[in-house]
Tab-separated table of C-alpha atoms and ligand atoms in Angstrom:
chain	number	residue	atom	x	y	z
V	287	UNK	CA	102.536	158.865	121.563
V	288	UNK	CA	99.996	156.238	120.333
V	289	UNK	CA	97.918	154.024	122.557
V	290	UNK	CA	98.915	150.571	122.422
V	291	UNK	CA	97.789	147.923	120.039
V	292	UNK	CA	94.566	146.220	120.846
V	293	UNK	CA	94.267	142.974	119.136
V	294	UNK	CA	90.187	143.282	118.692
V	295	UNK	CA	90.902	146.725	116.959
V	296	UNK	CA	92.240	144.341	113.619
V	297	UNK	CA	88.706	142.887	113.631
V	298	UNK	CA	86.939	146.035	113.161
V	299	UNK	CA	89.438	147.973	110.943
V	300	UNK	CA	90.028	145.118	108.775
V	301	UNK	CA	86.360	145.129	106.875
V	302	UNK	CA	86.485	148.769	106.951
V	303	UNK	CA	90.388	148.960	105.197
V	304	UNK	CA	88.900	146.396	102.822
V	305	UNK	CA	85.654	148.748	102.124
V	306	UNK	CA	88.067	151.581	101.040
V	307	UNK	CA	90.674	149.510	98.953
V	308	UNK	CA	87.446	147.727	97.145
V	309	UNK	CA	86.484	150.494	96.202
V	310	UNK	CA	89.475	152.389	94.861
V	311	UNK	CA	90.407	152.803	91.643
V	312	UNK	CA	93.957	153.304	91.558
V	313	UNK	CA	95.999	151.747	94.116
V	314	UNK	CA	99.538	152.434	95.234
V	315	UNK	CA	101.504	150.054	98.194
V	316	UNK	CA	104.793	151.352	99.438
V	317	UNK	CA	106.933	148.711	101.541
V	318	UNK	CA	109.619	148.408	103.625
V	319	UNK	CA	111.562	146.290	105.129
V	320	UNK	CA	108.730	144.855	107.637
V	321	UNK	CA	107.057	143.238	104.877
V	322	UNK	CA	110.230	141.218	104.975
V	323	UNK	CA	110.927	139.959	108.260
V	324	UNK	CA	108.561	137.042	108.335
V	325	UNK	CA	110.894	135.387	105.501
V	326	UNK	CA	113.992	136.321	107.979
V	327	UNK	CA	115.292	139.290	106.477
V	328	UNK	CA	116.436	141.612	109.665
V	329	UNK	CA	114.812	145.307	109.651
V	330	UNK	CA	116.930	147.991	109.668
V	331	UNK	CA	115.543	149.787	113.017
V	332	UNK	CA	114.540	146.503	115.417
V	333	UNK	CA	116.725	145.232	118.525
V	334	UNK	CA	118.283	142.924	115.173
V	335	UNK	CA	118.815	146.559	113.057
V	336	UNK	CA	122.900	146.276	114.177
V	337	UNK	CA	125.657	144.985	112.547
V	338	UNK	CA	129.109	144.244	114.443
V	339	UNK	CA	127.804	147.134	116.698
V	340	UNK	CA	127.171	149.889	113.753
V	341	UNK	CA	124.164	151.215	113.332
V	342	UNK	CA	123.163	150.932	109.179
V	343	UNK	CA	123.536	154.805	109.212
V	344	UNK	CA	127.048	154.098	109.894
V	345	UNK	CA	127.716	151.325	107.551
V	346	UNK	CA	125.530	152.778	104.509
V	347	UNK	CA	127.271	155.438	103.663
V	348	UNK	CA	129.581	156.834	100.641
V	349	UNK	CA	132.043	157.806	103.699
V	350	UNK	CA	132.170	154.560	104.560
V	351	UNK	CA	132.714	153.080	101.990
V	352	UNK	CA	135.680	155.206	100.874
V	353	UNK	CA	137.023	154.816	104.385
V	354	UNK	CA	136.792	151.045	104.658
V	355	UNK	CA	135.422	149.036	101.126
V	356	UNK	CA	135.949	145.511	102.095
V	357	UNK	CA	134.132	145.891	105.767
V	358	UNK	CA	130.896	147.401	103.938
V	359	UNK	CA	131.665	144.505	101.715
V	360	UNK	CA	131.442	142.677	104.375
V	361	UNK	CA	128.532	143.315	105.165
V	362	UNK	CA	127.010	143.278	102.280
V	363	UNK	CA	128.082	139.973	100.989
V	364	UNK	CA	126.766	138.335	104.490
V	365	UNK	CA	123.077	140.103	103.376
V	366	UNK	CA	123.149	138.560	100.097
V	367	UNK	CA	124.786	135.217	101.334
V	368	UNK	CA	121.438	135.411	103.759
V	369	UNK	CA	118.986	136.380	100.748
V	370	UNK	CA	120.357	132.739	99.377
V	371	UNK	CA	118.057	130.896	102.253
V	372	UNK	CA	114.863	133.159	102.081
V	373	UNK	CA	111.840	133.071	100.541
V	374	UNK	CA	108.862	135.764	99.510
V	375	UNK	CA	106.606	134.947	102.533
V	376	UNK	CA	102.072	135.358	102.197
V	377	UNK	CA	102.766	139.153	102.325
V	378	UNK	CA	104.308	139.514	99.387
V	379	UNK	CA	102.093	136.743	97.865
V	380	UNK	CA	99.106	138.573	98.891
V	381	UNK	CA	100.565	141.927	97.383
V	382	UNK	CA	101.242	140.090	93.800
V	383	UNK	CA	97.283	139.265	94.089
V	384	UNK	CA	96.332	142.241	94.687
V	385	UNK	CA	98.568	143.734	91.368
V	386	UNK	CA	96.678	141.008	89.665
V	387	UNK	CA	93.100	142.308	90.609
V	388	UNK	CA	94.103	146.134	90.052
V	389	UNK	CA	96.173	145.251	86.506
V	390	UNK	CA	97.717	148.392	85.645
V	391	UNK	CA	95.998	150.712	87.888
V	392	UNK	CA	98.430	149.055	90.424
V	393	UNK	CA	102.014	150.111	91.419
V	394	UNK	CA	104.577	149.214	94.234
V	395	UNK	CA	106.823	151.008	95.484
V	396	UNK	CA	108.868	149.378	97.682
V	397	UNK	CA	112.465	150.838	99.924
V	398	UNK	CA	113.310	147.029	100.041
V	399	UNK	CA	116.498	146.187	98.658
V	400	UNK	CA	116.395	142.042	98.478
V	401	UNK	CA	114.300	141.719	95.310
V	402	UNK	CA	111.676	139.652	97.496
V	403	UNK	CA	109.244	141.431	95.470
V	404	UNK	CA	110.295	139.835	92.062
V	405	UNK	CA	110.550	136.734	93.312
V	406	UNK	CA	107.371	136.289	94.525
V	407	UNK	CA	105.714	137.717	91.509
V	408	UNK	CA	105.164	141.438	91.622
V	409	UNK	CA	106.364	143.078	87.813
V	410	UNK	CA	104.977	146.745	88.609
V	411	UNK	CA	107.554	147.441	91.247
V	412	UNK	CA	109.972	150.600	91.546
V	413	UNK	CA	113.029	149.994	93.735
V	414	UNK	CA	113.761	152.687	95.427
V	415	UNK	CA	116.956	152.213	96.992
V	416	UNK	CA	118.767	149.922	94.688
V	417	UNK	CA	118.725	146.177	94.746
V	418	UNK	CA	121.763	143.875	96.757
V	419	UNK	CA	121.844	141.665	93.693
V	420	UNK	CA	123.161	144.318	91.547
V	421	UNK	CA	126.619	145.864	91.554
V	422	UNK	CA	127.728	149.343	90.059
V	423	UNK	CA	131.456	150.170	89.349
V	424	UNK	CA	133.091	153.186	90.797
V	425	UNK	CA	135.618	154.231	87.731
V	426	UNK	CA	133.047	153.162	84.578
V	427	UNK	CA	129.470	153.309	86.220
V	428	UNK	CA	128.331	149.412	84.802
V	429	UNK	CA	125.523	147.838	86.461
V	430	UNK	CA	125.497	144.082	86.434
V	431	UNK	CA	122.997	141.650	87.710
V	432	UNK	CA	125.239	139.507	89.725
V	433	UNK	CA	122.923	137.412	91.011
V	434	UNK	CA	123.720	136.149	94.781
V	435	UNK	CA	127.010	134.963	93.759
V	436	UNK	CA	129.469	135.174	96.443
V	437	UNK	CA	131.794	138.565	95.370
V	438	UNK	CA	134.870	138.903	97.836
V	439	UNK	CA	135.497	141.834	99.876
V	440	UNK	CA	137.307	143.922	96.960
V	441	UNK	CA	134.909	142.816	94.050
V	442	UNK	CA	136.357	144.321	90.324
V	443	UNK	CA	134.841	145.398	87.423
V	444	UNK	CA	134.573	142.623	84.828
V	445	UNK	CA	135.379	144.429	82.654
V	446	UNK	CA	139.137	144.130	82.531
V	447	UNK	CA	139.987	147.122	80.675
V	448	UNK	CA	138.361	148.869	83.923
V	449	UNK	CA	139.393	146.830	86.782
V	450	UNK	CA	137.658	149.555	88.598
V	451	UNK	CA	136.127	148.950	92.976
V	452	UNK	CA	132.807	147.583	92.613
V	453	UNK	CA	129.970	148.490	95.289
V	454	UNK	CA	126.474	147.423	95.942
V	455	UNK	CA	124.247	148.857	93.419
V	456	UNK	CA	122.449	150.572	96.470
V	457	UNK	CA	121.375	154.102	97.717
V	458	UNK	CA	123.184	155.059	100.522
V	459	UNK	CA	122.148	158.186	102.872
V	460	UNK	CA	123.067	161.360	101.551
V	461	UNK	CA	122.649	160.068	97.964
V	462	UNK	CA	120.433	160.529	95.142
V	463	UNK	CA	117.574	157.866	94.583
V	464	UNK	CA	118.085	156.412	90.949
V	465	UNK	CA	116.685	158.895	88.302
V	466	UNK	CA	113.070	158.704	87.308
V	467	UNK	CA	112.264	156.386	89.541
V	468	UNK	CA	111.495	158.762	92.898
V	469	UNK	CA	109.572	160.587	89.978
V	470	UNK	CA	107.016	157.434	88.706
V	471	UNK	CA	106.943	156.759	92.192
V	472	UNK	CA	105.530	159.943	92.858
V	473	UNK	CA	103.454	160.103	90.189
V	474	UNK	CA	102.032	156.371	91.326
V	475	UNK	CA	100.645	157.809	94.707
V	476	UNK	CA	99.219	161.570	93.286
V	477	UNK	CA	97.389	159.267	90.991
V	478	UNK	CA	96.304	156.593	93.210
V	479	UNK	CA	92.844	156.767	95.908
V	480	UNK	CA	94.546	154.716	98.253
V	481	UNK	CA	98.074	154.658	99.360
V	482	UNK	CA	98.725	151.203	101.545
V	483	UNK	CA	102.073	152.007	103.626
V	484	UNK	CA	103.312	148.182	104.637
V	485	UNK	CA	106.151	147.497	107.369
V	486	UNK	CA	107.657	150.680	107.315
V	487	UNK	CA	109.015	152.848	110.077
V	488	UNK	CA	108.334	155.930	107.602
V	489	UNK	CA	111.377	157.260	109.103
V	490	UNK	CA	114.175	157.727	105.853
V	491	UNK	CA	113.328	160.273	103.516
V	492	UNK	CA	112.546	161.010	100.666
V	493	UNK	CA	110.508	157.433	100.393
V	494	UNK	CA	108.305	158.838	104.029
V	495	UNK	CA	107.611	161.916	102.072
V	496	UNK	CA	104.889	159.566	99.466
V	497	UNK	CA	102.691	159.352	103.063
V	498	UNK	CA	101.989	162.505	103.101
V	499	UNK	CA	102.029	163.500	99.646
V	500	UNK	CA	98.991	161.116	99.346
V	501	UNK	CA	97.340	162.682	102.148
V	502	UNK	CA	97.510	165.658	99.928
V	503	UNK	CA	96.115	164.534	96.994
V	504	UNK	CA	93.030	163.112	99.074
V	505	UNK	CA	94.034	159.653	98.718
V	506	UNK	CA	93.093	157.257	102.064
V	507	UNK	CA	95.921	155.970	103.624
V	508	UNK	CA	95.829	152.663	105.410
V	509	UNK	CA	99.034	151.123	107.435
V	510	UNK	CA	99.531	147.628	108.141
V	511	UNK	CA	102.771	147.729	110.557
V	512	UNK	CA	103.033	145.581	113.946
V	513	UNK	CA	103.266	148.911	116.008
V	514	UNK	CA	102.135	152.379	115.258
V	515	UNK	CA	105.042	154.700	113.286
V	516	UNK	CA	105.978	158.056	112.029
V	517	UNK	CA	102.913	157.799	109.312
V	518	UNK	CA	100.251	157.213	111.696
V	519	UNK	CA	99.788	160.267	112.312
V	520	UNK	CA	99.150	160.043	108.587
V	521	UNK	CA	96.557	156.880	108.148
V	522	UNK	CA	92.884	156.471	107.856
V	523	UNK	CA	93.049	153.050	109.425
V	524	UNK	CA	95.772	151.357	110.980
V	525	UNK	CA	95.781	147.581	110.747
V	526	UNK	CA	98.494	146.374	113.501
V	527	UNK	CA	99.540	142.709	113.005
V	528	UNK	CA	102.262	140.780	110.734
V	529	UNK	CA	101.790	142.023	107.637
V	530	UNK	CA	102.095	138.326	106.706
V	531	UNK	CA	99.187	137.625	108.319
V	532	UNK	CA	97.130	140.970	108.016
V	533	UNK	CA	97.562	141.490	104.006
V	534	UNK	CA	96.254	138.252	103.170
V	535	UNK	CA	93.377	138.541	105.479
V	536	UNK	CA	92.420	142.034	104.047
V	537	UNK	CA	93.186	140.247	100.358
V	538	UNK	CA	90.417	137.992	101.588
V	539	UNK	CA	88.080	140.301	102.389
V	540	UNK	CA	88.285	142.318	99.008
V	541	UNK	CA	85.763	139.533	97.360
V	542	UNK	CA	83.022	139.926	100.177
V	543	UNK	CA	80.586	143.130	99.913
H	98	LIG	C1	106.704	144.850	110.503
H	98	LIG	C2	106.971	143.486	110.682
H	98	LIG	C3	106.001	142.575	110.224
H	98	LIG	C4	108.651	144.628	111.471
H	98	LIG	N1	104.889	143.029	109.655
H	98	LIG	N2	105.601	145.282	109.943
H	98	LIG	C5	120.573	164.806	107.669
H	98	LIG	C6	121.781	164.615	106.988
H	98	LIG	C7	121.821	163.906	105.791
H	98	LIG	C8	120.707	163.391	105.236
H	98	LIG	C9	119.532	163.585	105.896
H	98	LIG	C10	119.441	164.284	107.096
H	98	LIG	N3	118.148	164.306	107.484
H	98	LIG	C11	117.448	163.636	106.576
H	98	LIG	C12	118.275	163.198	105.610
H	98	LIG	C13	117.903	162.429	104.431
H	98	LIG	C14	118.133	160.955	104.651
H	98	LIG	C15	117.185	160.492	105.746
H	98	LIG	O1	116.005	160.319	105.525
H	98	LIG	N4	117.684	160.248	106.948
H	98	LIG	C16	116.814	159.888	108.086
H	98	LIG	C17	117.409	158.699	108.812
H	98	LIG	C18	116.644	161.095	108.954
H	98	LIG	N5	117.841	160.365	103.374
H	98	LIG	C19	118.777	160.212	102.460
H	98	LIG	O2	119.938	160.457	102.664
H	98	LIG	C20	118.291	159.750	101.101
H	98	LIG	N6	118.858	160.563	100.097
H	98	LIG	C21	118.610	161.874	100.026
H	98	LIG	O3	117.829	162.416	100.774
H	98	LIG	O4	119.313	162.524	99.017
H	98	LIG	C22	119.313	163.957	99.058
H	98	LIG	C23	120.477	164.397	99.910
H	98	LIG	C24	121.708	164.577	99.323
H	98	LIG	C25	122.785	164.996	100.100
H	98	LIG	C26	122.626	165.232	101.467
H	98	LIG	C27	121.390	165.017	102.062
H	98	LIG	C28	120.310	164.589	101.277
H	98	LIG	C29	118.754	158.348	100.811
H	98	LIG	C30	118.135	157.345	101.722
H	98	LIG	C31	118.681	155.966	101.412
H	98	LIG	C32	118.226	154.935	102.410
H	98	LIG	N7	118.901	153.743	102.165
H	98	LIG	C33	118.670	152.595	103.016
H	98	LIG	C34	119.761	151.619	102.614
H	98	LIG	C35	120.516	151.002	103.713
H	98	LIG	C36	121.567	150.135	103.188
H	98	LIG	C37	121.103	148.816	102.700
H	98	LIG	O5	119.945	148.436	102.629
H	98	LIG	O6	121.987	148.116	102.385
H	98	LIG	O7	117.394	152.026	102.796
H	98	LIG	S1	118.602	152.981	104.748
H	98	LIG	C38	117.398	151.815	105.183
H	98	LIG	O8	116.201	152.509	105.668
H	98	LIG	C39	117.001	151.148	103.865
H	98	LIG	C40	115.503	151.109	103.983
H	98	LIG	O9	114.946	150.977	102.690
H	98	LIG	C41	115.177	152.387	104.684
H	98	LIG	C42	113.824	152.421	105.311
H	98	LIG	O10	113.732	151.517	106.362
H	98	LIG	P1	112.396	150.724	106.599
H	98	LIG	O11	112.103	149.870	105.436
H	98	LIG	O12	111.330	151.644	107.017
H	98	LIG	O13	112.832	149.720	107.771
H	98	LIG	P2	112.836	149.951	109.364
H	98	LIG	O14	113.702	148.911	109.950
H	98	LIG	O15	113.118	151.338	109.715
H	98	LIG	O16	111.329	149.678	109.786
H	98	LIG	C43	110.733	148.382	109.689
H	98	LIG	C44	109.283	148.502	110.066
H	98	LIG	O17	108.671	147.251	109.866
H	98	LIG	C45	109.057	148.877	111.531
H	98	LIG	O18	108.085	149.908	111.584
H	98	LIG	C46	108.513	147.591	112.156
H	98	LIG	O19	107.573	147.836	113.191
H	98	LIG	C47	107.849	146.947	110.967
H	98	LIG	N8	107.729	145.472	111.022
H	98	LIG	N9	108.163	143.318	111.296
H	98	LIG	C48	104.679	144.323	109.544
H	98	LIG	N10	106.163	141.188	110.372
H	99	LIG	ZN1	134.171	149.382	85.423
């Protein structure tokens, strides 16, 4: 167990998180779904993380979908219907500033899901576990960019020689994480001298596993969460606040010596 949160503690960590990331080379940020929630995108794990009473382990799953396709439509479509009304929040603006100072010594790597990233700004990003605007058909394999478009709860292929199920283009428990990209995303944080973990529970795996693979590799680790996690354990310096309020801040401080 972790002590709780002290509010003055973000005063004192702050200049020293922003002492380590000036002075890093490479840098590597892996988000989750906490970076989020200040545009109004529920977590996964918060008193919000159910849906009609399931739990997402329940309702993200290749056995779930073959059981019941148009209820994880469902819930799917009512995601992206919600993605329509939100917008990247000073998190992610802060994190498309800080790609901008590191250039291409920069990646993200982000769990997210609602493209947030893009939106705001960020190009060097590697989606982990898929993206809700994209579908994938289950009889030819075709990803399309649909967009937020409203799909039905039985969406087809279009392409009608197919006509095959569509689903979400996203990674579901129990499956693979799209080829190369767990790869470039591992290759981001052995390369990088600091590892910023942002709004993540670091509980879903493989994604945790980057924490402490950069632990490994000597890399300082610094999380920006509201509460302490699974990767604090992990961390150098934990900065506990909104990340919407705490990445900017530390963005600010980057420019002071
Ligand atoms: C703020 C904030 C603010 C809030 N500011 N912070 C046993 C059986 C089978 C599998 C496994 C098993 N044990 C382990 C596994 C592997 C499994 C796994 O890790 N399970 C764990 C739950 C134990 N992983 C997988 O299955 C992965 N695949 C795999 O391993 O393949 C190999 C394999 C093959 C065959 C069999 C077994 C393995 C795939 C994982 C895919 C995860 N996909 C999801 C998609 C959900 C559907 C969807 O989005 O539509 O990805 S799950 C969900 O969790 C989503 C997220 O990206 C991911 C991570 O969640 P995240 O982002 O950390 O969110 P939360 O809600 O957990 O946390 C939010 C945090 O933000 C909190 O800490 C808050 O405090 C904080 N916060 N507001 C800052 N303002
Ligand atoms: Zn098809």
């Amino acid at each position: 167990m972790h002590p709780p949160v002290d509010p003055h503690d973000l005063d004192r960590d702050l200049p020293r998180a922003a002492d380590i990331l000036r002075s890093a080379e490479r840098v590597t940020i892996l988000t989750g779904a906490g970076v989020s929630a200040e545009s109004g995108v529920p977590t996964f794990r918060g008193a919000d993380g159910l849906w009609e009473g399931s739990r997402v382990e329940e309702v993200a799953t290749p056995r779930a979908f073959e059981r019941d396709p148009a209820l994880v439509w469902r819930f799917y479509n009512l995601r992206r219907e919600n993605l329509r009304r939100v917008e990247p929040n000073p998190g992610h603006q802060a994190i498309v500033a800080m790609e901008q100072r590191w250039g291409d010594r920069f990646v993200l790597v982000t769990q997210n899901v609602d493209g947030l990233h893009g939106q705001a700004g960020s190009h060097r990003v590697l989606e982990l576990h898929g993206n809700l605007h994209r579908t994938r058909c289950t009889r030819c394999g075709m990803i399309e960019d649909r967009g937020l478009e409203p799909l039905g709860d039985m969406p087809s292929c279009s392409d009608s020689a197919c006509d095959g199920l569509l689903r979400p283009d996203i990674v579901w428990f129990e499956e693979m994480l799209p080829e190369g990209v767990l790869d470039s995303a591992r290759l981001a944080v052995v390369g990088c001298n600091c590892l910023l973990v942002v709004g993540t529970s670091a509980m879903v795996y493989p994604a945790a596993g980057l924490i402490p693979l950069a632990q490994h590799v000597g890399a300082a680790v610094i999380e920006v969460n509201l509460t302490p996690t699974a990767a604090t354990d992990q961390a150098d310096i934990g900065l506990y606040g909104p990340s919407g309020e705490v990445l900017p801040r530390l963005l600010g401080l980057l420019d002071r010596s």
